[in-house]
Coordinates of C-alpha atoms and ligand atoms in Angstrom, one line a residue:
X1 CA 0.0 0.0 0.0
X2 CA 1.8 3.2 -1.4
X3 CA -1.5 5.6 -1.2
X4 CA -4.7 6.0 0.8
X5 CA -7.3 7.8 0.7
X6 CA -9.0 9.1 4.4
X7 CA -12.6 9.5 3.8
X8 CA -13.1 11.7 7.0
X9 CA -12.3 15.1 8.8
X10 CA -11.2 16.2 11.9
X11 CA -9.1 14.8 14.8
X12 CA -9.2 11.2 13.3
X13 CA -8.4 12.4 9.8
X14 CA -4.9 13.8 11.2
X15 CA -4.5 10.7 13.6
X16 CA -4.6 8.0 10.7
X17 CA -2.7 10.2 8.7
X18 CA 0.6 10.4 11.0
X19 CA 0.4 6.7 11.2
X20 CA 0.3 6.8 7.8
X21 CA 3.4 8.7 7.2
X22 CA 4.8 6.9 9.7
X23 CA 4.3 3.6 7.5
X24 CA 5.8 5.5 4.2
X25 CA 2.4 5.4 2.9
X26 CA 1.1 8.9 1.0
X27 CA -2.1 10.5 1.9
X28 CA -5.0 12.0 0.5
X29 CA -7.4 13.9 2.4
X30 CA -10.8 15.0 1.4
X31 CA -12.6 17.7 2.6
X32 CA -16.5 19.8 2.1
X33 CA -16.1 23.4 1.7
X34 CA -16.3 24.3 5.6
X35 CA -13.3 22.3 5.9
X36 CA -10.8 24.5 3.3
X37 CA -8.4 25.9 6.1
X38 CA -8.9 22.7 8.1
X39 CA -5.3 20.9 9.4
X40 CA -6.0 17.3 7.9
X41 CA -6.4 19.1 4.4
X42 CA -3.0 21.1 5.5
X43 CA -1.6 17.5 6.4
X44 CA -2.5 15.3 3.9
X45 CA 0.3 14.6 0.6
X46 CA -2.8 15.6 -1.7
X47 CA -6.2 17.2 -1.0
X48 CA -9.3 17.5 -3.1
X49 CA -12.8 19.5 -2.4
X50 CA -15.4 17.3 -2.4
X51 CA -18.5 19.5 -1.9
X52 CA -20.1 21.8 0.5
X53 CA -20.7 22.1 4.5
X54 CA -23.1 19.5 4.6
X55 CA -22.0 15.6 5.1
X56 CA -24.4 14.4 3.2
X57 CA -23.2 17.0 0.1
X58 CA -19.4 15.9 0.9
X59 CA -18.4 13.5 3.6
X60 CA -21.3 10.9 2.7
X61 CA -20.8 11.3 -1.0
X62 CA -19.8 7.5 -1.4
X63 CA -19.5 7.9 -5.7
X64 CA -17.7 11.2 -5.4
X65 CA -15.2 10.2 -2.8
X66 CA -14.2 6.9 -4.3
X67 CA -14.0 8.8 -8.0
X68 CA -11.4 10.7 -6.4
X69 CA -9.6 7.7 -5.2
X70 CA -9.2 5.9 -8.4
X71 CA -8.4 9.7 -10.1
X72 CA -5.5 9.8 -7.9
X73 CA -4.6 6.5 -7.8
X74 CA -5.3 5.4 -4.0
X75 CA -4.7 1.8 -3.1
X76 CA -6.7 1.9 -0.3
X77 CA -9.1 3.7 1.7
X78 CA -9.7 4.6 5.5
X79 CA -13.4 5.7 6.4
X80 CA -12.2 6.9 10.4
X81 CA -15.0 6.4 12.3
X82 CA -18.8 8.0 11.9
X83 CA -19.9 9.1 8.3
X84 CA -19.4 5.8 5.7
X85 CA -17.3 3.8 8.9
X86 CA -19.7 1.4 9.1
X87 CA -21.8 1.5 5.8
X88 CA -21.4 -2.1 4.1
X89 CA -22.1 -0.5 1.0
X90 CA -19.8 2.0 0.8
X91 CA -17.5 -1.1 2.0
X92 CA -17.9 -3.2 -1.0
X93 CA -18.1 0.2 -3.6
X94 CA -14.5 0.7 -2.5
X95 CA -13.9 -3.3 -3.0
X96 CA -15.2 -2.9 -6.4
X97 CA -13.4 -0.2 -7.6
X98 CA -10.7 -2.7 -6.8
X99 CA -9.3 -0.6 -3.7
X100 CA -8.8 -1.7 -0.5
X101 CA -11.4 -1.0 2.7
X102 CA -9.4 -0.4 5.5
X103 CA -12.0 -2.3 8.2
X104 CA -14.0 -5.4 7.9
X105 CA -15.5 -7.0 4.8
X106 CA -19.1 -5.6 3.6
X107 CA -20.6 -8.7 5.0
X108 CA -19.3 -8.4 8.3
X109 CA -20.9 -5.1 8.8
X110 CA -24.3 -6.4 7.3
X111 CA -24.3 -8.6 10.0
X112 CA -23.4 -6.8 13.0
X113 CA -25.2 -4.0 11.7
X114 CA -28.5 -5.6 12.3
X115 CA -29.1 -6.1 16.4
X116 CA -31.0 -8.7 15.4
X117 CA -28.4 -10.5 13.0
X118 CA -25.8 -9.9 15.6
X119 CA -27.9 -12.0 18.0
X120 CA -28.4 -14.9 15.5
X121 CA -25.2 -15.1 14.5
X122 CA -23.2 -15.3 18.0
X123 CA -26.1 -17.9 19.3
X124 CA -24.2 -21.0 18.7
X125 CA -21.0 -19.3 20.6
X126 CA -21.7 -19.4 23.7
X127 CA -21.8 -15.7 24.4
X128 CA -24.4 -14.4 27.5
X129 CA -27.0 -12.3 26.1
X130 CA -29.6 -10.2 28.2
X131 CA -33.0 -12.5 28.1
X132 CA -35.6 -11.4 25.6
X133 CA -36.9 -11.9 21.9
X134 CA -34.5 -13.7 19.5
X135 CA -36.7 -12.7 16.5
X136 CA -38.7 -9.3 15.6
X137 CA -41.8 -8.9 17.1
X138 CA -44.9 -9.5 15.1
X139 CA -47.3 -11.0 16.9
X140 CA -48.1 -8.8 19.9
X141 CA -49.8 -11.2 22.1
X142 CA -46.6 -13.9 22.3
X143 CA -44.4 -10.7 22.7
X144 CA -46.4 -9.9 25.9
X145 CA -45.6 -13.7 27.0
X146 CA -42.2 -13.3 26.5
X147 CA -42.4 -10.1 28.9
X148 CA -43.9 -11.7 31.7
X149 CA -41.6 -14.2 31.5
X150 CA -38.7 -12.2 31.7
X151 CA -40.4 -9.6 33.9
X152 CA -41.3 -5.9 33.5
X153 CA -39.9 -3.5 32.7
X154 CA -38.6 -4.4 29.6
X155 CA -36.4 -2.8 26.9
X156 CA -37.6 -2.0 23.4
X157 CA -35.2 -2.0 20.7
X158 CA -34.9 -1.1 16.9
X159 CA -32.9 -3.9 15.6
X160 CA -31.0 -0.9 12.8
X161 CA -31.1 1.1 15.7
X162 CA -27.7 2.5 17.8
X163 CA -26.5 5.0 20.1
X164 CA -29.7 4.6 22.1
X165 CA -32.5 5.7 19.1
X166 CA -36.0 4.3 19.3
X167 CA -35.2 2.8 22.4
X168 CA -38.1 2.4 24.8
X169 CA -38.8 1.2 28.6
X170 CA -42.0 0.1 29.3
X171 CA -42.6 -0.5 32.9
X172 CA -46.0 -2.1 32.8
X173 CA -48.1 -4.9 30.6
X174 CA -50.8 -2.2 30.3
X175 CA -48.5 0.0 28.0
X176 CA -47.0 -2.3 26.1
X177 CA -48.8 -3.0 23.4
X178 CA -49.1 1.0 22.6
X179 CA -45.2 1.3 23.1
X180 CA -44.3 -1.4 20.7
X181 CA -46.3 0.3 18.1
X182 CA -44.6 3.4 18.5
X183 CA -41.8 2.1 18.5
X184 CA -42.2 0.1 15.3
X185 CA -43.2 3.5 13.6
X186 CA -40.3 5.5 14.4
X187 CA -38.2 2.6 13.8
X188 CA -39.5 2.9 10.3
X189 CA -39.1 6.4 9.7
X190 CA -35.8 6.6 11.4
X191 CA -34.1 3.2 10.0
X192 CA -36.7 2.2 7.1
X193 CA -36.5 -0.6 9.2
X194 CA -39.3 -1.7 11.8
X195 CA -38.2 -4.5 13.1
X196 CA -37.9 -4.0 17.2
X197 CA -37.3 -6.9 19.9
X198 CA -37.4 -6.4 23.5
X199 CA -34.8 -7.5 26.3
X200 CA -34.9 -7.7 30.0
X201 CA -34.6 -4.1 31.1
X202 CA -31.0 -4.1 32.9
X203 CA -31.6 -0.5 35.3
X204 CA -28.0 1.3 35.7
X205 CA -25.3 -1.0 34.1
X206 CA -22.0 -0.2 33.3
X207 CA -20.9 0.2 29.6
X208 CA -18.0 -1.9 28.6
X209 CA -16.6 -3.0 25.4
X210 CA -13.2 -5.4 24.1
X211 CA -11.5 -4.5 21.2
X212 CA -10.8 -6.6 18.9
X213 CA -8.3 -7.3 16.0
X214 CA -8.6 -10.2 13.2
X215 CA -6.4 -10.7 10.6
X216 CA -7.2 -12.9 6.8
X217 CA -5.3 -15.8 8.3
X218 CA -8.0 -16.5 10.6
X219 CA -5.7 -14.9 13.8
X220 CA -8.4 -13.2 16.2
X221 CA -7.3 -11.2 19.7
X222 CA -8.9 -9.0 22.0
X223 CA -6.9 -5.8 23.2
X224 CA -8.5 -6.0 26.9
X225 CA -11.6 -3.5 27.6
X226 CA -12.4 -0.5 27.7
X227 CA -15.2 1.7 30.4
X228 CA -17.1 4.6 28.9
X229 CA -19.9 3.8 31.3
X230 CA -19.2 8.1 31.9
X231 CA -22.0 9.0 28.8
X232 CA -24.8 12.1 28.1
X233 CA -27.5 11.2 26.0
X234 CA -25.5 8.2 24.8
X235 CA -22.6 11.0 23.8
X236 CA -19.5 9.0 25.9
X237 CA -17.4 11.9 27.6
X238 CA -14.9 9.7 30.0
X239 CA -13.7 6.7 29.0
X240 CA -10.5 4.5 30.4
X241 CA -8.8 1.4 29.9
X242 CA -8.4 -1.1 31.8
X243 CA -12.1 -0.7 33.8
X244 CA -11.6 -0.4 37.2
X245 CA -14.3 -2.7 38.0
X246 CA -13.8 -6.4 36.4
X247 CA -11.5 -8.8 37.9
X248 CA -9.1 -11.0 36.7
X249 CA -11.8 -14.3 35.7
X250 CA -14.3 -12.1 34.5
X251 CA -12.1 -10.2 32.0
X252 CA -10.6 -13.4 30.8
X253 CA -13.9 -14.9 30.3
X254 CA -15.2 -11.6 28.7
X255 CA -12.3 -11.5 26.7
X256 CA -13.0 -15.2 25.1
X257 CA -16.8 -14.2 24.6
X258 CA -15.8 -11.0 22.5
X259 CA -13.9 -13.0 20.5
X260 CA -16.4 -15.3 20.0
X261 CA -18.4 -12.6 19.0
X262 CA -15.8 -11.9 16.0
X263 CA -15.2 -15.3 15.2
X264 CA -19.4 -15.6 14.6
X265 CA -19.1 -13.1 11.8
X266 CA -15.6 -14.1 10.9
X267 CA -14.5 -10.5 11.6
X268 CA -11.1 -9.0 10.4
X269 CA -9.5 -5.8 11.1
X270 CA -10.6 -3.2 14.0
X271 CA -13.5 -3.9 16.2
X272 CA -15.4 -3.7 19.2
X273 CA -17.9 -5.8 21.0
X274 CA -20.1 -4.0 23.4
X275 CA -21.3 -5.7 26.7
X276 CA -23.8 -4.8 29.7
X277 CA -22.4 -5.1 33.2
X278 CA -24.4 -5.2 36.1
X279 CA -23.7 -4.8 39.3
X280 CA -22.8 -8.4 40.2
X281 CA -20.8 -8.5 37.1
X282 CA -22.7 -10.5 34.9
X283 CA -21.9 -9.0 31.0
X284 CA -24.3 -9.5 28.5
X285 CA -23.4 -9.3 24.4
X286 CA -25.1 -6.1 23.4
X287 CA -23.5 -5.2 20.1
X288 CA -20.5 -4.9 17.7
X289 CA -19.1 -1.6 16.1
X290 CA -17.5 -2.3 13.2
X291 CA -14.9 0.3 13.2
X292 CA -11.9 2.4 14.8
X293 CA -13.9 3.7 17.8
X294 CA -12.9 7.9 19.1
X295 CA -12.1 5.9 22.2
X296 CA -9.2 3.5 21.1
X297 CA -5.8 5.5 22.4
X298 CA -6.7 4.4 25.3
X299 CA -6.3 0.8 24.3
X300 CA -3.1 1.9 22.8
X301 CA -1.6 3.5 25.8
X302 CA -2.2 0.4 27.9
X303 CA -0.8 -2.0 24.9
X304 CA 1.6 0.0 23.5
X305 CA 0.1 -0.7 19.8
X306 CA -0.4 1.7 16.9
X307 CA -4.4 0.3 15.7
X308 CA -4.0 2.3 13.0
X309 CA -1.0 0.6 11.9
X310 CA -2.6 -2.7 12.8
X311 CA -5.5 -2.4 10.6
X312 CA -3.3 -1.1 8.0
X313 CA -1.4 -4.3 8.6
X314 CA -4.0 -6.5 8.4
X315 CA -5.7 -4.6 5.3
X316 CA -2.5 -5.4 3.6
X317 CA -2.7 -9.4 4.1
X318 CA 0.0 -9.4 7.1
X319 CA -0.4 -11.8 9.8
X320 CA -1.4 -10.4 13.8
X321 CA 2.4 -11.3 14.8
X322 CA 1.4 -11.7 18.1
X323 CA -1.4 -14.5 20.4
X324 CA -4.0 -13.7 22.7
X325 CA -1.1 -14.9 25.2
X326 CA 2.0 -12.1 24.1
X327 CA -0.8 -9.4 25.2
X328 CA -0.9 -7.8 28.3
X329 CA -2.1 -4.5 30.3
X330 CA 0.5 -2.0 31.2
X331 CA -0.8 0.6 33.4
X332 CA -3.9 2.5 32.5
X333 CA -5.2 5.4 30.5
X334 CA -8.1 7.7 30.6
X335 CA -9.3 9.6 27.9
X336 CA -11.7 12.8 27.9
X337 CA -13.5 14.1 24.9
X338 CA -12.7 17.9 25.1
X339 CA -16.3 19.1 23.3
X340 CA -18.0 22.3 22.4
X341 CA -20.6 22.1 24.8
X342 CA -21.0 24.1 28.0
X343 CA -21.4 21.4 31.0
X344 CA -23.2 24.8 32.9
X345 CA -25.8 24.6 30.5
X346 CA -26.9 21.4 29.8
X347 CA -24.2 20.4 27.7
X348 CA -25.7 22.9 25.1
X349 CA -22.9 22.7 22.2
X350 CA -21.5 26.2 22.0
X351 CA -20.2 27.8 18.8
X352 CA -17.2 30.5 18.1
X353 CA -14.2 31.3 17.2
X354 CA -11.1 29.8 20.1
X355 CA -9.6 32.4 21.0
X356 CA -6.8 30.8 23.1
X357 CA -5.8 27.6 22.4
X358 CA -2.5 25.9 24.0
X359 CA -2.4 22.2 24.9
X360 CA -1.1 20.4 28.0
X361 CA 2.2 18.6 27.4
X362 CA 4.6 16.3 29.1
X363 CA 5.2 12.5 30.5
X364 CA 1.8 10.1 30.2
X365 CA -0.2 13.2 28.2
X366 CA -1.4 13.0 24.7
X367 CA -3.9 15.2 22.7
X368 CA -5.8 14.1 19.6
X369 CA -6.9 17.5 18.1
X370 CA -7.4 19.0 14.9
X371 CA -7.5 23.0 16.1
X372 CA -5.2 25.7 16.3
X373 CA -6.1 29.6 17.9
X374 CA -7.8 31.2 15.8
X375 CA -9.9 28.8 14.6
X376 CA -13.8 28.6 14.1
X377 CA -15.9 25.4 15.3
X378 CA -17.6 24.3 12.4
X379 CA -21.4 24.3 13.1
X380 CA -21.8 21.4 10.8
X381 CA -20.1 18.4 12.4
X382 CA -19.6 17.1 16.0
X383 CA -18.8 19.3 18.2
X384 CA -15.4 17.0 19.4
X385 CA -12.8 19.7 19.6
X386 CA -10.1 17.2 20.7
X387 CA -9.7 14.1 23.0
X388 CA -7.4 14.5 25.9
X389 CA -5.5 11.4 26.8
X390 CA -3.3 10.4 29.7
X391 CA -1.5 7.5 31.2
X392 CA 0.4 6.4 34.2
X393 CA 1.2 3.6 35.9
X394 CA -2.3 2.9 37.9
X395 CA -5.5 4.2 37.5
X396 CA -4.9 6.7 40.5
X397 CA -1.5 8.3 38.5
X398 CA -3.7 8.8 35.3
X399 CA -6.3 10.4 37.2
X400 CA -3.9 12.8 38.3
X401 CA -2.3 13.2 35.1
X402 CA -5.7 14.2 33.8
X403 CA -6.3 17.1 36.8
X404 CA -3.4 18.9 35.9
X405 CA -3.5 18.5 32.1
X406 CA -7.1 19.6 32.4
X407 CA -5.6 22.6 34.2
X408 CA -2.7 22.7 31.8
X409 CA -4.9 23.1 29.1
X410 CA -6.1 27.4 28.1
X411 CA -9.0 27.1 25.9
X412 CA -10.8 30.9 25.7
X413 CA -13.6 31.8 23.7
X414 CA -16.0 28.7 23.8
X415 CA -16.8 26.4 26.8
X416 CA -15.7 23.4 26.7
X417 CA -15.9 19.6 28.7
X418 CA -12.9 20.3 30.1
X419 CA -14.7 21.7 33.8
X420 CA -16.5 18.6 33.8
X421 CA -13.9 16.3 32.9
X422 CA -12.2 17.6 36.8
X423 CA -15.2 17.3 38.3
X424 CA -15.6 13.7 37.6
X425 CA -11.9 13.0 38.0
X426 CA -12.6 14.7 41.7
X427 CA -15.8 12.7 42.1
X428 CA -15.8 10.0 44.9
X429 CA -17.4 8.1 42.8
X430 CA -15.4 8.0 39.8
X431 CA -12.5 7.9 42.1
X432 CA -13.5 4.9 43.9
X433 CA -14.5 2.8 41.1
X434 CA -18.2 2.7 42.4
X435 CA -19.9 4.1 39.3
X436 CA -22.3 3.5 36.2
X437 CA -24.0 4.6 33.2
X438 CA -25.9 6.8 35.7
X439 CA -23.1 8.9 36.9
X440 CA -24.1 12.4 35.6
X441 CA -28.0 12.1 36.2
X442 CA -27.1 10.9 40.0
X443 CA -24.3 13.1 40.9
X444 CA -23.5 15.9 38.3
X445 CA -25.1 19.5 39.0
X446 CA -24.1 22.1 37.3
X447 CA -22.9 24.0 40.8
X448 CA -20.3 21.6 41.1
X449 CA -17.9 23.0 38.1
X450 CA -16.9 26.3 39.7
X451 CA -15.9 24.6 42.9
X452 CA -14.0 21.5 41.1
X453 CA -12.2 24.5 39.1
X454 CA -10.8 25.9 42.1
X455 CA -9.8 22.1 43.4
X456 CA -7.8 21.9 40.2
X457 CA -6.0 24.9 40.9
X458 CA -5.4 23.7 44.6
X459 CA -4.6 19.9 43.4
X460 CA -1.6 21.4 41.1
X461 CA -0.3 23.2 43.9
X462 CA -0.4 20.3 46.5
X463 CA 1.0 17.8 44.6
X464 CA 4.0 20.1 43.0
X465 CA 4.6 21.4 46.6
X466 CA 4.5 17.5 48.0
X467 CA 6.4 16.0 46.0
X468 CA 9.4 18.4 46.3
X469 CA 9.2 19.4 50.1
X470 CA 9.8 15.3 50.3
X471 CA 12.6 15.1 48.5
X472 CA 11.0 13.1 45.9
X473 CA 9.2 10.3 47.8
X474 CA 5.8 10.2 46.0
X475 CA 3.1 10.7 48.9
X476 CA 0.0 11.9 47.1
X477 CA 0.0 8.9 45.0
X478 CA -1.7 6.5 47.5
X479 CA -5.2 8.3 47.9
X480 CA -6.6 10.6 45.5
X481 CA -6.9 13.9 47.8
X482 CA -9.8 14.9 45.7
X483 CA -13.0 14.4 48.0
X484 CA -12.8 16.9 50.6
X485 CA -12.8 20.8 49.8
X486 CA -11.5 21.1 54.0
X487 CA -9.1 18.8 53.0
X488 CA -7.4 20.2 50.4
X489 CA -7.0 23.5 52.0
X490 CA -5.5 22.2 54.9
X491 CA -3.1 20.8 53.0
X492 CA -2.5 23.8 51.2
X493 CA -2.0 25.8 54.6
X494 CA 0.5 23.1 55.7
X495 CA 2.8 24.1 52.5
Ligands
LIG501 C1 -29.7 -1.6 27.4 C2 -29.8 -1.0 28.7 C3 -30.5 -1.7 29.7 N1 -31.0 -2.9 29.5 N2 -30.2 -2.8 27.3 C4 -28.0 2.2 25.1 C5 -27.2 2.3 23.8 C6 -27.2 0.9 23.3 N3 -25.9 0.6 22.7 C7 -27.6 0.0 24.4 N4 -28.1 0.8 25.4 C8 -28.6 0.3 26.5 N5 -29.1 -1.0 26.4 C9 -30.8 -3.4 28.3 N6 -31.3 -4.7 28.0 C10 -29.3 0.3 28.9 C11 -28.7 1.0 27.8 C12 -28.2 2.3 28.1 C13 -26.8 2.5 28.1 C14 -25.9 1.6 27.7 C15 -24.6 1.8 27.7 C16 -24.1 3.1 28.1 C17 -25.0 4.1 28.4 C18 -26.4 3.8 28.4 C19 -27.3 4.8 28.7 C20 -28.6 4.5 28.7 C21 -29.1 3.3 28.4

C-alpha cells in the first residue's frame, strides 16, 4: 500500500494520517467546503474539495469520494469512524473499484449491523446475552408472553437502531402493546427498518466493550476493555482502559466471549464488541461496532500498539504477529472528549471562534486534536474539539495526570468539557471505582464545576509542593486527595 485515501475530517483524519506517514504510505485527504483551512487538508500529501458544509453534500458522498480515489490512484481507503465507517455498502463500492477497505469486509458489517443479526449469529458461541426476543416482534400477544416471562420492565429495541435511538422502557403490561407500536413507527421512519425486539430491562449497568483485532489468516485477539460507562444522551465523555471494575476471571472470560463474537461473523481488522455489566458483574453481548472507535488511544496507551497501523497491517494481508497470550495490560489510561458544549448549560454545544488555544504537554499526556487559535468550530459536524489522553502507571496516577492536564490546558472563547472532565476526576465516585452509566444524572449539578475549578488549581499546587518538600518520595499517589474541599486546604496551609 503506497497511497490512501482518508474519507473523514477532523481529529481522526490527522490521527490516521501520522500513522500513515509513519508507515511511508502517502495520503489523500478529502474535505466539504467548511473544511478548506482545516489541518487534515494542511496534512494530507494531496487534498481535493469534495462539496459543501453538509455531510451528506461531501463527507457521505460515497461515488464522489471513491471517484477521487481511483483519479488519484489510492490503493486503499480509510473511512475513520462515523460518516461511511460502518456502511457495508460503501465497504464493498470501494472493493469494487478494486481498492482496499481499511476495516472489515461488507458482509461483516451487514451482520453486526443488524441487532437482530448480531444475536443470530453469535447464538451458537456461547456468548451471554440479556434474556428477551431472539426474532422481531410480530405477533403482539406472544411478545407480551415473553415479557412476563422475563419480567417488567422491559427494553424496546430497533434492531438498525444504535446509540440509544427508538429505544423504549416500558414499565407495565398495560402499555406495552401502545409502546411497541410506537416504536415500530419511528423505527421505520428513522431506520426504514421496523423490526424491534425487546430484552430484560438491565436498570443502571456499566458500559463496557473489548477491542478486537482479526487478521485474513484467521488470527483473532482482543486488546483488553475498555469503560465509557461516563455518557450524556448516549454522547460518551470519559472513558479508560483497563475498567476499574472487572477482575481477573471475569475479564478473561469476557475477553474469550468478545472474541467469539468476532469469530461468529468471521470479523477481520478493528472492532469492538459492546457488553452490559451489572452490578454483580454479569456481561451480557449487546453489540459490535465495526470500526476504529474515538475511544481507542486508550487501548493503545495500555498496549503499546499503533491500531492504526494494525489495521493497515492487516488490510495489507500481514499476519497479527502476536497471540491472545504475548498481550498484556500496562498501566492505564483515561481519555476525555474535550467538546464544544458548555457542562453549565446542559451540555448545550457552544459555537465561536477559540480564541486561546494551547495544549497540555509532558510525560503520560497525549492530545488528539485538529484545532489551532484562531480557529472557528464548524457548526456542521460534531462538536469534538479534541480528546485528551493520559496515562500512568495505575489508574490513580492517570487520574492525576488528567487534573493537571485539564488545568494545563487554556482554551478561551468557547466552553468546553474540560470543567466537567475535573469534576468527575474529583468525584468520589469516579475515584472509587463505584460508578455507572448513571453517573451524571445521580451526581453531576451544574454548581459543582466552579468549585471542582478551584480544586484543580489547589490539586496542582499540593501535589508540586508534596512532592518536592519530600525530597521526591511520592506521597499523594496513595489516595486521590480529591474528596474533601477542607481537606485540600489544609493541606495547602501546611505548604
Ligand atoms: C440496554 C440498557 C439496559 N438494558 N439494554 C444504550 C445504547 C445501546 N448501545 C444500548 N443501550 C442500553 N441498552 C438493556 N437490556 C441500557 C442501555 C443504556 C446505556 C448503555 C450503555 C451506556 C449508556 C447507556 C445509557 C442509557 C441506556
Amino acid at each position: 500500500m503506497k497511497k490512501i485515501l482518508i474519507a473523514n475530517r477532523g481529529e481522526i483524519a490527522l490521527r490516521v494520517m501520522r500513522t500513515a506517514k509513519e508507515m511511508g504510505i502517502k495520503t489523500v485527504a478529502v474535505f466539504s467546503e467548511a473544511d478548506r483551512k482545516a489541518l487534515h487538508v494542511r496534512y494530507a500529501d494531496e487534498a481535493v474539495c469534495i462539496g459543501p458544509a453538509a455531510s451528506s453534500q461531501s463527507y457521505l458522498k460515497m461515488d464522489t469520494i471513491i471517484d477521487v480515489a481511483k483519479k488519484l490512484k489510492v490503493d486503499g481507503i480509510h473511512p475513520g469512524y462515523g460518516f461511511l465507517s460502518e456502511n457495508a455498502e460503501f465497504a464493498q463500492k470501494v472493493k469494487d473499484a478494486g481498492m482496499i477497505f481499511i476495516g472489515p469486509t461488507a458482509d461483516a458489517m451487514r451482520v453486526m449491523g443488524s441487532k437482530l443479526g448480531a444475536k443470530h449469529a453469535v447464538e451458537k458461541f456461547n456468548v451471554p446475552m440479556v434474556p428477551g426476543t431472539k426474532d422481531a416482534i410480530s405477533d403482539i400477544n406472544e411478545a407480551k408472553k415473553v415479557a412476563i416471562k422475563i419480567g417488567y420492565p422491559v427494553l424496546i429495541k430497533a434492531s438498525a437502531g444504535g446509540g440509544g435511538k427508538g429505544m423504549r422502557v416500558v414499565d407495565d403490561e398495560k402499555d406495552f402493546e401502545e409502546q411497541i407500536k410506537l416504536a415500530q413507527n419511528e423505527a421505520r421512519s428513522a431506520f426504514g427498518d421496523d423490526a424491534v425486539f425487546i430484552e430484560k430491562y438491565v436498570a443502571a449497568p456499566r458500559h463496557i466493550e473489548f477491542q478486537i483485532l482479526g487478521d485474513n489468516h484467521g488470527n483473532i485477539v482482543h486488546l483488553f476493555e475498555r469503560e465509557c460507562s461516563i455518557q450524556r444522551r448516549h454522547q460518551k465523555l470519559v472513558e479508560e482502559a483497563p475498567s476499574s471494575c472487572l477482575t481477573p476471571e471475569v475479564r478473561q472470560k469476557m475477553g474469550e466471549a468478545a472474541v467469539n463474537v468476532a469469530k461468529a461473523c468471521n470479523y477481520t481488522g478493528a472492532g469492538t464488541v459492546e457488553f452490559l455489566v451489572d452490578e454483580k458483574l454479569n456481561y451480557y453481548f449487546l453489540e459490535m461496532n465495526t470500526r476504529l472507535q474515538v475511544e481507542h488511544p486508550v487501548t493503545e496507551q495500555i498496549l503499546g500498539l499503533d491500531l492504526v497501523k494494525e489495521q493497515i497491517r492487516i488490510a495489507r494481508g500481514e499476519k497479527l504477529g502476536y497471540s491472545q497470550s504475548d498481550l498484556q495490560i500496562r498501566g492505564h489510561a483515561i481519555e476525555l472528549r474535550v467538546c464544544a458544549e458548555d457542562p453549565s448549560n446542559n451540555f448545550l454545544p457552544d459555537i465561536g471562534k477559540l480564541k486561546t488555544y494551547k495544549i497540555p504537554q509532558g510525560y503520560g499526556v497525549r492530545v488528539d486534536d485538529s484545532f489551532e487559535a484562531g480557529m472557528e468550530i464548524p457548526i456542521h459536524y460534531d462538536p469534538m474539539i479534541a480528546k485528551l489522553i493520559t496515562f500512568g502507571k495505575d489508574r490513580n496516577e492517570a487520574i492525576q495526570k488528567m487534573i493537571r492536564a485539564i488545568s494545563d490546558y487554556h482554551i478561551t472563547g468557547i466552553e468546553t468539557t474540560l470543567s466537567f472532565g475535573t469534576f468527575a476526576m474529583q468525584h468520589e465516585a469516579f475515584v472509587s471505582g463505584n460508578f455507572d452509566t448513571k453517573f451524571i444524572d445521580k451526581y453531576f449539578k451544574p454548581e459543582a464545576l466552579a468549585h471542582s475549578a478551584n480544586y484543580t488549581e489547589i490539586a496542582a499546587i499540593a501535589a508540586s509542593t508534596v512532592f518536592s518538600a519530600k525530597r521526591n518520595k511520592r506521597v499523594t499517589d496513595t489516595k486521590i486527595q480529591n474528596t474533601e474541599g477542607a481537606n485540600w486546604k489544609k493541606n495547602r496551609k501546611s505548604f
